[in-house]
XYZ file of C-alpha atoms in Angstrom:
541
model
C -45.536 86.885 155.586
C -43.395 89.851 156.558
C -46.369 91.677 158.029
C -47.310 88.593 160.046
C -43.737 88.322 161.393
C -43.783 92.033 162.334
C -47.216 91.620 163.928
C -45.883 88.941 166.313
C -42.224 89.897 166.687
C -42.540 93.617 167.491
C -44.880 93.274 170.510
C -42.821 90.329 171.789
C -39.537 92.270 171.564
C -41.114 95.259 173.337
C -42.418 92.969 176.079
C -38.966 91.360 176.514
C -37.347 94.798 176.644
C -39.700 95.994 179.369
C -39.205 92.766 181.304
C -35.443 93.269 181.121
C -35.781 96.891 182.286
C -37.994 95.821 185.173
C -35.490 93.135 186.159
C -32.606 95.639 186.120
C -34.609 98.198 188.110
C -35.591 95.515 190.612
C -31.939 94.426 191.048
C -30.508 97.942 191.211
C -33.276 99.713 193.138
C -36.272 97.825 194.547
C -34.318 94.868 195.931
C -31.762 97.085 197.787
C -34.617 99.187 199.219
C -36.400 96.043 200.452
C -33.162 94.795 202.063
C -32.625 98.189 203.734
C -36.148 98.031 205.140
C -35.647 94.391 206.232
C -32.572 95.303 208.306
C -34.059 98.599 209.575
C -36.888 96.612 211.184
C -34.178 94.700 213.105
C -32.516 97.915 214.275
C -29.676 97.749 211.740
C -29.051 100.845 209.663
C -26.239 102.298 207.615
C -25.408 104.923 204.987
C -28.277 105.166 202.451
C -28.066 103.108 199.261
C -27.376 105.091 196.092
C -28.545 103.772 192.725
C -26.020 101.407 191.087
C -22.909 102.624 192.976
C -24.143 102.008 196.531
C -21.682 103.632 198.971
C -18.574 103.214 196.808
C -18.111 106.952 196.242
C -18.105 107.665 200.000
C -15.843 104.687 200.743
C -13.254 105.741 198.158
C -13.384 109.338 199.378
C -12.794 108.310 202.995
C -9.942 105.962 201.977
C -8.198 108.581 199.816
C -8.485 111.242 202.508
C -7.118 108.905 205.205
C -4.121 107.795 203.109
C -3.255 111.244 201.752
C -0.606 111.899 204.416
C 1.376 109.985 207.089
C 0.062 109.621 210.633
C 1.779 110.197 214.014
C 3.824 107.373 215.549
C 0.781 105.679 217.038
C -0.704 102.192 216.815
C -4.243 103.582 216.667
C -4.378 102.827 212.938
C -8.077 101.939 212.570
C -9.186 105.482 211.540
C -6.599 105.458 208.744
C -6.723 101.850 207.514
C -10.460 101.055 207.863
C -11.623 104.645 207.584
C -15.136 103.860 206.335
C -15.771 101.423 209.196
C -14.387 103.826 211.805
C -16.492 106.685 210.403
C -19.824 104.852 210.129
C -19.428 102.886 213.356
C -19.604 106.190 215.263
C -22.927 106.939 213.550
C -24.638 103.535 213.242
C -22.881 101.300 215.794
C -20.575 98.299 215.272
C -23.158 96.363 213.210
C -24.306 98.351 210.192
C -25.232 97.853 206.532
C -22.987 99.179 203.773
C -23.399 98.826 199.999
C -20.682 97.825 197.528
C -22.630 98.653 194.401
C -25.983 96.819 194.693
C -24.442 94.183 196.987
C -25.310 94.498 200.698
C -22.544 93.929 203.244
C -23.310 93.634 206.921
C -20.392 94.467 209.219
C -19.998 91.905 212.017
C -17.476 92.634 214.795
C -19.088 90.680 217.670
C -16.765 87.713 218.512
C -19.750 85.439 219.265
C -21.221 86.109 215.826
C -17.808 85.737 214.188
C -17.490 82.309 215.825
C -20.804 81.307 214.227
C -19.834 82.558 210.767
C -16.326 81.088 210.647
C -16.770 78.189 213.077
C -19.868 76.493 214.441
C -22.219 77.408 211.559
C -19.703 77.920 208.755
C -21.620 75.498 206.505
C -24.243 78.217 205.979
C -21.688 80.679 204.587
C -19.244 80.632 201.707
C -16.210 82.641 200.747
C -17.131 85.453 198.412
C -15.675 85.880 194.936
C -12.537 88.019 194.848
C -12.523 90.868 192.315
C -11.182 89.710 188.947
C -7.991 91.772 189.316
C -7.111 90.140 192.617
C -8.109 86.674 191.415
C -5.766 86.984 188.433
C -2.937 87.843 190.805
C -3.583 85.401 193.656
C -4.691 82.513 191.432
C -7.735 80.253 191.687
C -6.169 78.194 194.462
C -7.028 77.539 198.104
C -7.789 81.207 198.769
C -10.696 81.252 196.320
C -11.795 77.620 195.870
C -15.017 76.416 197.483
C -16.773 73.215 198.437
C -15.480 69.773 197.542
C -12.671 70.999 195.298
C -11.322 73.246 198.083
C -11.475 70.364 200.603
C -9.683 68.018 198.170
C -6.888 70.511 197.450
C -6.470 71.321 201.147
C -6.097 67.609 201.988
C -3.398 67.182 199.342
C -1.468 70.306 200.321
C -1.653 69.859 204.113
C 1.489 67.660 204.458
C 3.630 70.506 203.061
C 2.734 72.629 206.095
C 2.884 69.996 208.854
C 5.259 71.155 211.595
C 7.537 68.140 211.155
C 7.933 68.993 207.472
C 8.558 72.657 208.270
C 11.179 71.785 210.891
C 13.194 70.029 208.168
C 13.272 73.368 206.338
C 14.716 75.249 209.338
C 18.399 74.896 208.289
C 17.590 76.096 204.767
C 15.596 79.078 206.034
C 18.430 79.853 208.457
C 20.918 79.825 205.611
C 18.838 82.329 203.613
C 18.498 84.661 206.624
C 22.209 84.549 207.502
C 23.094 85.390 203.897
C 20.848 88.438 204.235
C 22.270 89.649 207.568
C 25.808 89.042 206.285
C 25.087 91.553 203.517
C 23.734 93.979 206.123
C 26.944 93.594 208.151
C 29.080 94.405 205.099
C 26.873 97.448 204.416
C 27.316 98.649 208.023
C 31.128 98.852 207.902
C 30.952 102.547 208.871
C 29.176 101.666 212.115
C 25.553 101.577 211.026
C 23.379 101.368 207.932
C 19.872 102.439 206.924
C 17.882 99.620 205.308
C 14.312 99.480 204.003
C 13.408 96.157 205.592
C 10.140 95.828 203.658
C 12.150 95.295 200.453
C 14.659 92.876 202.005
C 12.017 90.798 203.778
C 10.069 90.417 200.546
C 13.171 88.978 198.888
C 13.795 86.670 201.852
C 10.238 85.291 201.959
C 10.225 84.895 198.184
C 13.246 82.633 198.563
C 11.603 80.477 201.260
C 8.213 80.215 199.529
C 9.930 79.194 196.293
C 11.586 76.297 198.149
C 8.259 75.329 199.802
C 6.403 75.294 196.494
C 8.976 74.001 194.031
C 11.469 71.997 196.098
C 14.219 70.713 193.800
C 12.931 72.992 190.998
C 13.509 75.963 193.274
C 15.633 78.091 190.918
C 13.217 77.656 187.993
C 10.284 78.424 190.260
C 11.907 81.572 191.598
C 12.346 82.857 188.037
C 8.590 82.417 187.467
C 7.836 84.181 190.738
C 9.905 87.141 189.601
C 7.550 87.455 186.633
C 4.615 87.428 189.022
C 6.340 90.148 191.054
C 6.369 92.333 187.933
C 2.696 91.581 187.386
C 1.912 92.703 190.929
C 3.160 96.199 190.081
C 0.716 96.482 187.169
C -2.102 94.898 189.178
C -1.545 97.418 191.978
C -1.899 100.272 189.485
C -5.123 98.793 188.095
C -6.412 98.062 191.602
C -6.182 101.735 192.500
C -8.542 102.397 189.571
C -10.797 99.415 190.255
C -13.786 101.739 190.689
C -13.495 102.985 187.105
C -15.995 100.648 185.346
C -14.243 98.337 182.927
C -10.773 99.806 183.540
C -9.099 96.391 183.598
C -10.368 95.748 180.025
C -8.998 98.990 178.589
C -5.890 98.200 176.455
C -3.561 100.636 178.207
C 0.179 99.959 178.036
C 0.153 98.696 181.623
C -2.864 96.455 181.096
C -1.426 94.963 177.898
C 1.862 94.267 179.676
C -0.050 92.685 182.572
C -1.994 90.409 180.191
C 1.233 89.322 178.496
C 2.877 88.624 181.859
C -0.092 86.495 182.932
C 0.234 84.364 179.798
C 4.014 84.112 180.246
C 3.643 83.047 183.902
C 1.133 80.320 183.051
C 3.225 79.085 180.112
C 6.400 78.949 182.239
C 4.632 77.095 185.056
C 3.153 74.547 182.639
C 6.637 73.900 181.219
C 8.121 73.618 184.718
C 5.397 71.159 185.766
C 6.018 69.098 182.638
C 9.756 68.832 183.379
C 9.042 67.970 186.996
C 6.605 65.230 185.927
C 9.351 63.667 183.823
C 11.553 63.499 186.931
C 8.765 62.438 189.311
C 9.874 58.828 189.215
C 13.121 59.786 190.930
C 11.231 60.539 194.190
C 12.611 62.013 197.390
C 14.521 60.330 200.109
C 13.342 60.039 203.680
C 14.057 63.098 205.754
C 13.603 65.512 202.836
C 10.893 68.154 203.033
C 7.734 67.653 200.978
C 7.071 70.455 198.484
C 3.745 71.633 197.104
C 4.532 70.935 193.455
C 5.594 67.336 194.076
C 2.527 66.581 196.219
C 0.105 67.958 193.632
C 1.793 66.200 190.714
C 1.667 62.902 192.616
C -1.996 63.492 193.496
C -2.810 64.195 189.860
C -0.983 61.079 188.705
C -2.702 58.900 191.312
C -6.117 60.343 190.463
C -5.623 59.672 186.782
C -4.562 56.094 187.454
C -7.505 55.490 189.799
C -9.982 56.932 187.344
C -8.730 54.838 184.452
C -9.186 51.750 186.566
C -12.399 52.583 188.419
C -14.106 55.340 186.346
C -15.199 57.006 189.569
C -18.330 59.205 189.325
C -16.628 62.076 191.180
C -13.738 62.290 188.698
C -14.399 65.860 187.501
C -14.433 67.273 191.047
C -11.436 65.419 192.462
C -8.945 65.318 189.602
C -5.876 67.569 189.872
C -5.134 69.147 186.512
C -2.063 71.012 185.332
C -4.147 74.208 185.450
C -5.026 73.489 189.104
C -1.326 73.168 189.931
C -0.544 76.421 188.090
C -3.194 78.291 190.083
C -2.034 76.865 193.444
C 1.560 77.903 192.694
C 0.381 81.460 192.008
C -1.735 81.456 195.173
C 1.056 80.351 197.484
C 3.533 82.814 196.087
C 1.149 85.750 196.492
C -0.308 84.821 199.892
C 2.784 83.235 201.441
C 5.225 85.911 200.427
C 3.127 88.959 201.258
C 1.788 87.675 204.590
C 5.176 86.705 206.021
C 7.123 89.685 204.686
C 4.519 92.078 206.132
C 4.631 90.300 209.510
C 8.433 90.616 209.582
C 8.307 94.253 208.490
C 5.755 95.416 211.068
C 7.410 93.448 213.887
C 10.776 95.013 213.087
C 9.172 98.473 213.019
C 7.520 97.791 216.392
C 10.775 96.623 217.985
C 12.527 99.693 216.574
C 9.818 101.911 218.107
C 9.950 100.068 221.454
C 13.623 99.432 222.390
C 12.667 98.025 225.809
C 10.918 95.084 224.133
C 13.728 94.772 221.600
C 16.098 94.215 224.509
C 13.745 91.672 226.129
C 13.633 89.740 222.856
C 17.416 89.919 222.391
C 18.126 88.642 225.902
C 15.855 85.655 225.293
C 17.460 84.888 221.929
C 20.989 85.066 223.338
C 20.006 82.892 226.308
C 18.278 80.230 224.191
C 20.229 80.334 220.935
C 23.660 81.649 221.934
C 25.685 84.417 220.309
C 26.037 85.504 216.722
C 28.120 82.469 215.798
C 25.284 80.082 216.672
C 22.442 79.334 214.251
C 19.148 78.632 216.064
C 17.902 75.058 215.729
C 14.287 73.929 215.363
C 14.259 73.158 219.106
C 15.615 76.627 219.918
C 12.834 78.270 217.898
C 10.163 76.442 219.920
C 11.606 77.857 223.160
C 11.412 81.522 222.111
C 8.224 82.270 224.066
C 8.722 86.029 224.470
C 9.491 86.440 220.786
C 6.283 84.522 220.102
C 4.388 86.993 222.315
C 5.917 89.879 220.368
C 4.852 88.356 217.051
C 1.305 87.859 218.325
C 1.092 91.480 219.456
C 2.382 92.545 216.038
C -0.330 90.424 214.382
C -2.910 92.017 216.664
C -1.926 95.605 215.920
C -0.977 95.121 212.255
C -2.742 91.991 210.892
C -1.773 91.300 207.250
C -5.430 90.843 206.232
C -7.536 93.575 207.820
C -10.911 92.001 206.964
C -12.527 88.880 205.566
C -15.885 88.394 203.853
C -18.410 85.544 203.770
C -21.690 85.258 201.851
C -24.922 83.745 203.206
C -25.728 80.683 201.075
C -29.406 80.899 202.060
C -31.692 82.758 204.432
C -29.996 82.301 207.818
C -30.335 83.443 211.412
C -27.249 84.970 212.989
C -27.420 85.717 216.698
C -31.094 86.663 216.420
C -30.677 88.643 213.181
C -32.415 87.330 210.038
C -29.944 87.476 207.164
C -31.294 87.228 203.565
C -29.645 84.868 201.078
C -26.751 86.513 199.212
C -25.945 89.064 201.919
C -22.195 89.469 202.401
C -20.839 89.565 205.948
C -17.785 91.781 206.428
C -15.662 90.778 209.434
C -13.346 93.746 210.194
C -10.409 91.842 211.728
C -8.495 95.062 212.414
C -11.458 96.562 214.288
C -11.840 93.418 216.431
C -8.110 93.531 217.247
C -8.413 97.224 218.230
C -11.618 96.983 220.256
C -11.056 98.405 223.780
C -14.059 96.419 225.006
C -12.140 93.224 224.200
C -8.530 94.281 224.880
C -8.750 96.957 227.550
C -7.914 100.638 227.736
C -4.357 100.012 226.510
C -5.685 98.564 223.243
C -3.580 100.949 221.109
C -0.372 100.263 223.045
C 2.289 97.730 222.091
C 2.146 95.302 225.011
C 3.248 91.733 224.172
C 2.798 90.790 227.849
C -0.935 90.469 227.201
C -0.099 87.151 225.459
C 1.924 85.778 228.411
C -0.772 83.200 229.234
C -1.453 82.250 225.634
C -3.683 83.487 222.851
C -6.996 82.287 224.334
C -6.497 84.355 227.530
C -5.017 87.462 225.953
C -8.377 89.224 225.571
C -11.802 89.154 227.205
C -13.074 86.786 224.502
C -11.186 83.813 222.991
C -12.296 84.813 219.459
C -10.890 88.344 219.728
C -7.599 87.352 218.028
C -8.059 86.078 214.452
C -5.069 87.191 212.315
C -5.099 83.926 210.332
C -8.856 83.453 210.281
C -10.825 80.799 212.118
C -12.326 77.367 211.546
C -11.840 75.110 208.512
C -10.479 77.916 206.320
C -7.795 79.018 208.801
C -4.688 80.072 206.851
C -2.805 76.877 205.977
C 0.531 78.718 205.979
C 0.411 80.238 209.467
C 2.937 77.771 210.931
C 5.389 78.575 208.144
C 4.887 82.327 208.613
C 5.535 82.158 212.365
C 8.503 79.776 212.033
C 10.160 81.939 209.400
C 9.464 85.159 211.324
C 10.874 83.740 214.579
C 14.015 82.444 212.899
C 14.642 85.638 210.927
C 14.118 87.934 213.916
C 16.264 85.744 216.177
C 19.180 85.978 213.751
C 18.752 89.745 213.343
C 18.532 90.311 217.120
C 21.715 88.280 217.675
C 23.672 90.546 215.378
C 22.133 94.053 215.387
C 20.429 96.673 217.475
C 18.104 98.898 215.450
C 15.926 102.007 215.549
C 13.584 103.862 213.211
C 15.391 105.871 210.538
C 14.840 109.655 210.487
C 13.257 109.161 207.054
C 10.609 106.731 208.365
C 7.029 107.918 207.835
C 4.300 105.977 209.626
C 1.621 105.193 207.056
C -0.023 101.753 207.303
C -2.003 101.310 204.086
C -4.086 98.583 202.484
C -3.476 97.345 198.980
C -4.957 93.844 199.299
C -2.843 93.413 202.476
C -1.586 95.851 205.133
C 1.780 97.343 204.191
C 3.855 100.493 204.929
C 2.928 103.054 202.273
C 6.366 104.713 202.270
C 8.460 101.663 203.078
C 10.110 100.822 206.396
C 13.623 102.369 206.645
C 15.411 101.122 209.778
C 18.912 102.033 211.041
C 20.905 98.921 212.031
C 23.970 98.986 214.288
C 26.123 95.808 214.428
C 26.615 94.377 217.930
C 29.920 92.694 217.092
C 33.042 93.689 215.250
C 33.528 90.329 213.579
C 31.197 89.346 210.725
C 28.763 86.536 211.539
C 29.813 83.314 209.827
C 27.780 81.828 207.022
C 26.186 78.545 208.082
C 27.437 75.268 206.633
C 25.798 74.618 203.298
C 22.683 72.476 203.404
C 21.338 70.484 200.472
C 18.382 72.411 199.082
C 15.123 70.453 199.061
């Protein structure tokens, strides 16, 4: 019997082994070579594929070299921030093939093709999976969800970010900003003070996002977010070593601490959601802002009630679970805080570098909003057109997200190119924003006047400006980011003039989003001798 088993089992196991080897070789070698040949026939080339690692070694080398030292005070940041794209574009043109391991990525910087991918033919593409490290940090919320579940969550969350709802938050945001600038005024008692605005703006946006997400549970929510802030430090360390295979699974002290923090964050959010559910019957009065947590809890309760009564067939895909709410809370803290704080930081740096535009912005603020004793209203904010132009130019030169990626769901045709199923399409937002063919010869200059006639007419193509994405997956929080940035800058401009500190080193760097590698120290000089008054207290939502 044993000999019979050996007679059949041994050849079968050998056959299975060889089949597995052939499958691995096909995935890691023959398939990439066939894809290279497929694109070469269409005139698309790129750096040659290397077994298993693709072009990762070259990409990392170019990134490390570019970020190894600060750059001159210039807005031509593409060679530093997207170094691999800048390098290979000169060799292969704007559309080329690059390999992230055995995965092919086609760079697409043509606005007409971008409109197809993100707009008119977006149904043929899907958002790619974020690396596990990033997904743990940003949560499995709107940023990473797909299909019906994404659409359902977006519909539920939308009311939180309607302009009318955001306008109700204006007094609360104003209060947070004035508290910040009041501290700056106290610090500048000797005539001026040097402040790293990147740190302060992170704290400010954390405060606002906590109110948007948690509403009446704001203080509890902020405590959870502070845990997530600690986790971001460990995630950043691991992210720098993301190209070491399996690094995130190695039980280093930092990784173990990160794992514990992740469990603590989820546990705290579950407890917070439970307490909020107990109070959900109390409701909110008319005229109070809608918060994310309350909307999702109500949606989950309504879904559960409907499903008990109707036993709907789509129950698994439309129900809102406690875990869903946990992940959305993590997503909105990560995305909302980082995007807005970076926008505020880079805009302040730009106004410090360009005092003529700082004065233009200040004159508009003082004309529309009054002096330092007047807190801008929601109607005032809407009238700050020049400040809006400045923010748009900041988003053009220093977009928070420098690229976005989509994956072809099947074999598709894109502007005459035949794209195989599974190919990833890399849209280099920063490169589009810095393309002289779209923006003119002054593309690397800070010139907010280019937005004087609106976003659509600022460049030679209406799709040349995409800081918040395009189409159905446009960033849901863009109205909040712009409202908060306008209000914060208006209050700062009323009270201070500012310039770059002598210690400032210009070093835009990417770690998930675009941020200043060495911080953003700015010297602030108060415009008035009397301290600005704190606003009247407003009931927190």
